[in-house]
């Protein structure tokens, strides 16, 4: 099984939230976990927000970012995804950031692991396997 993990799913696991254990269990049985390379900037930005708006210190944030990055076995070059992601964003009235993950999952016959309800809904319409939120 191939899994495409987005930043929201990775952060859920990193912070040991409600679905975090389920996500980590899925990753353990996956043949490979992939993500578009925008994942790194998105995960970094999430922890920057935690640093700015919560009591998280630098050490916690840096460990969280590294944890998220280390969940991914291979990064897909977004230069190969942007055009299709752009048109999917228009078609689905959704963020092109999210569409990078959708396109990656569709192209690889992968399960999409995200905490984003709208992205899950779109993926479901395309027949892409998801975890239920």
C-alpha positions as a printed Julia matrix, in Angstrom:
133×3 Matrix{Float64}:
   0.0    0.0     0.0
   1.19   3.5    -0.87
   0.23   6.37    1.42
   0.28  10.07    0.63
   0.54  11.93    3.92
  -0.22  15.63    4.13
   1.02  18.06    6.77
  -2.21  17.97    8.78
  -2.01  14.21    9.14
   1.67  14.35   10.06
   1.08  17.03   12.7
  -1.79  14.98   14.13
   0.69  12.13   14.62
   3.52  14.37   15.84
   1.33  15.91   18.54
  -0.14  12.54   19.52
  -3.68  13.74   18.93
  -6.85  11.7    18.54
  -6.11  10.18   15.1
  -2.33  10.19   15.57
  -2.04   6.56   16.61
  -4.24   5.41   13.73
  -2.07   7.37   11.3
   1.16   5.93   12.68
  -0.3    2.41   12.55
  -1.2    2.92    8.88
   2.28   4.21    8.07
   3.83   1.11    9.67
   2.02  -1.2     7.25
   2.5    0.99    4.18
   4.98  -0.11    1.54
   5.99   3.52    1.1
   4.85   6.93    2.35
   5.19   9.77   -0.12
   4.29  13.43   -0.23
   4.74  16.39   -2.55
   7.79  18.41   -1.56
   5.58  21.3    -0.41
   4.99  19.13    2.67
   8.19  20.42    4.29
   7.21  24.08    4.05
   3.67  23.33    5.22
   4.79  21.31    8.26
   7.35  23.98    9.12
   4.7   26.69    8.88
   2.33  24.79   11.19
   4.96  24.63   13.91
   5.93  28.28   13.31
   2.29  29.12   14.09
   2.4   26.99   17.25
   5.57  28.82   18.3
   4.02  32.21   17.63
   0.55  31.65   19.06
   0.98  29.01   21.78
   3.34  27.96   24.53
   5.44  25.73   22.25
   9.15  26.53   22.49
  11.74  26.21   19.73
  12.87  22.77   20.87
   9.34  21.33   20.72
   8.7   22.92   17.33
  11.96  21.75   15.78
  11.41  18.21   17.06
   7.87  18.31   15.67
   9.07  19.43   12.24
  11.76  16.74   12.14
   9.25  14.11   13.27
   6.89  15.07   10.44
   9.62  15.1     7.78
  10.9   11.71    8.93
   7.47  10.15    8.34
   7.96  10.57    4.58
   9.98   8.01    2.63
  10.07   9.93   -0.64
   9.15  13.44   -1.74
   7.54  14.09   -5.12
   8.83  17.11   -7.04
   6.03  19.69   -7.12
   7.37  20.91  -10.47
   5.77  17.77  -11.92
   2.44  18.4   -10.18
   1.7   22.12  -10.38
  -0.25  22.28  -13.65
  -2.63  19.45  -12.77
  -2.95  20.78   -9.21
  -3.84  24.23  -10.53
  -6.68  22.9   -12.68
  -7.94  20.6    -9.92
  -8.01  23.6    -7.59
 -10.19  25.49  -10.03
 -12.43  22.5   -10.7
 -12.91  21.71   -7.01
 -12.85  25.29   -5.72
 -10.1   24.25   -3.36
  -6.62  25.34   -2.38
  -3.99  24.26   -4.87
  -1.83  23.31   -1.87
  -4.37  20.59   -1.08
  -4.61  19.57   -4.71
  -0.89  18.73   -4.78
  -1.67  15.94   -2.29
  -4.77  14.84   -4.2
  -2.9   14.65   -7.5
  -0.02  12.77   -5.89
  -2.43  10.21   -4.42
  -4.35   9.8    -7.67
  -1.23   9.38   -9.79
   0.19   6.75   -7.45
  -2.98   4.81   -6.64
  -2.36   5.76   -3.03
  -4.4    6.25    0.11
  -4.58   9.91    1.13
  -4.06  10.56    4.83
  -5.21  14.03    5.84
  -7.19  15.65    8.62
  -8.71  18.13    6.14
 -12.42  17.35    5.77
 -12.84  19.16    2.46
  -9.81  17.42    0.94
 -11.12  14.06    2.2
 -14.47  14.79    0.59
 -12.89  15.63   -2.76
 -10.65  12.56   -2.6
 -13.67  10.37   -1.87
 -15.4   11.73   -4.98
 -12.39  10.6    -7.02
 -12.41   7.16   -5.43
  -9.15   7.8    -3.58
  -9.03   5.82   -0.31
  -8.98   7.98    2.83
  -9.12   7.57    6.59
 -12.46   8.65    7.96
 -12.35  11.7    10.26
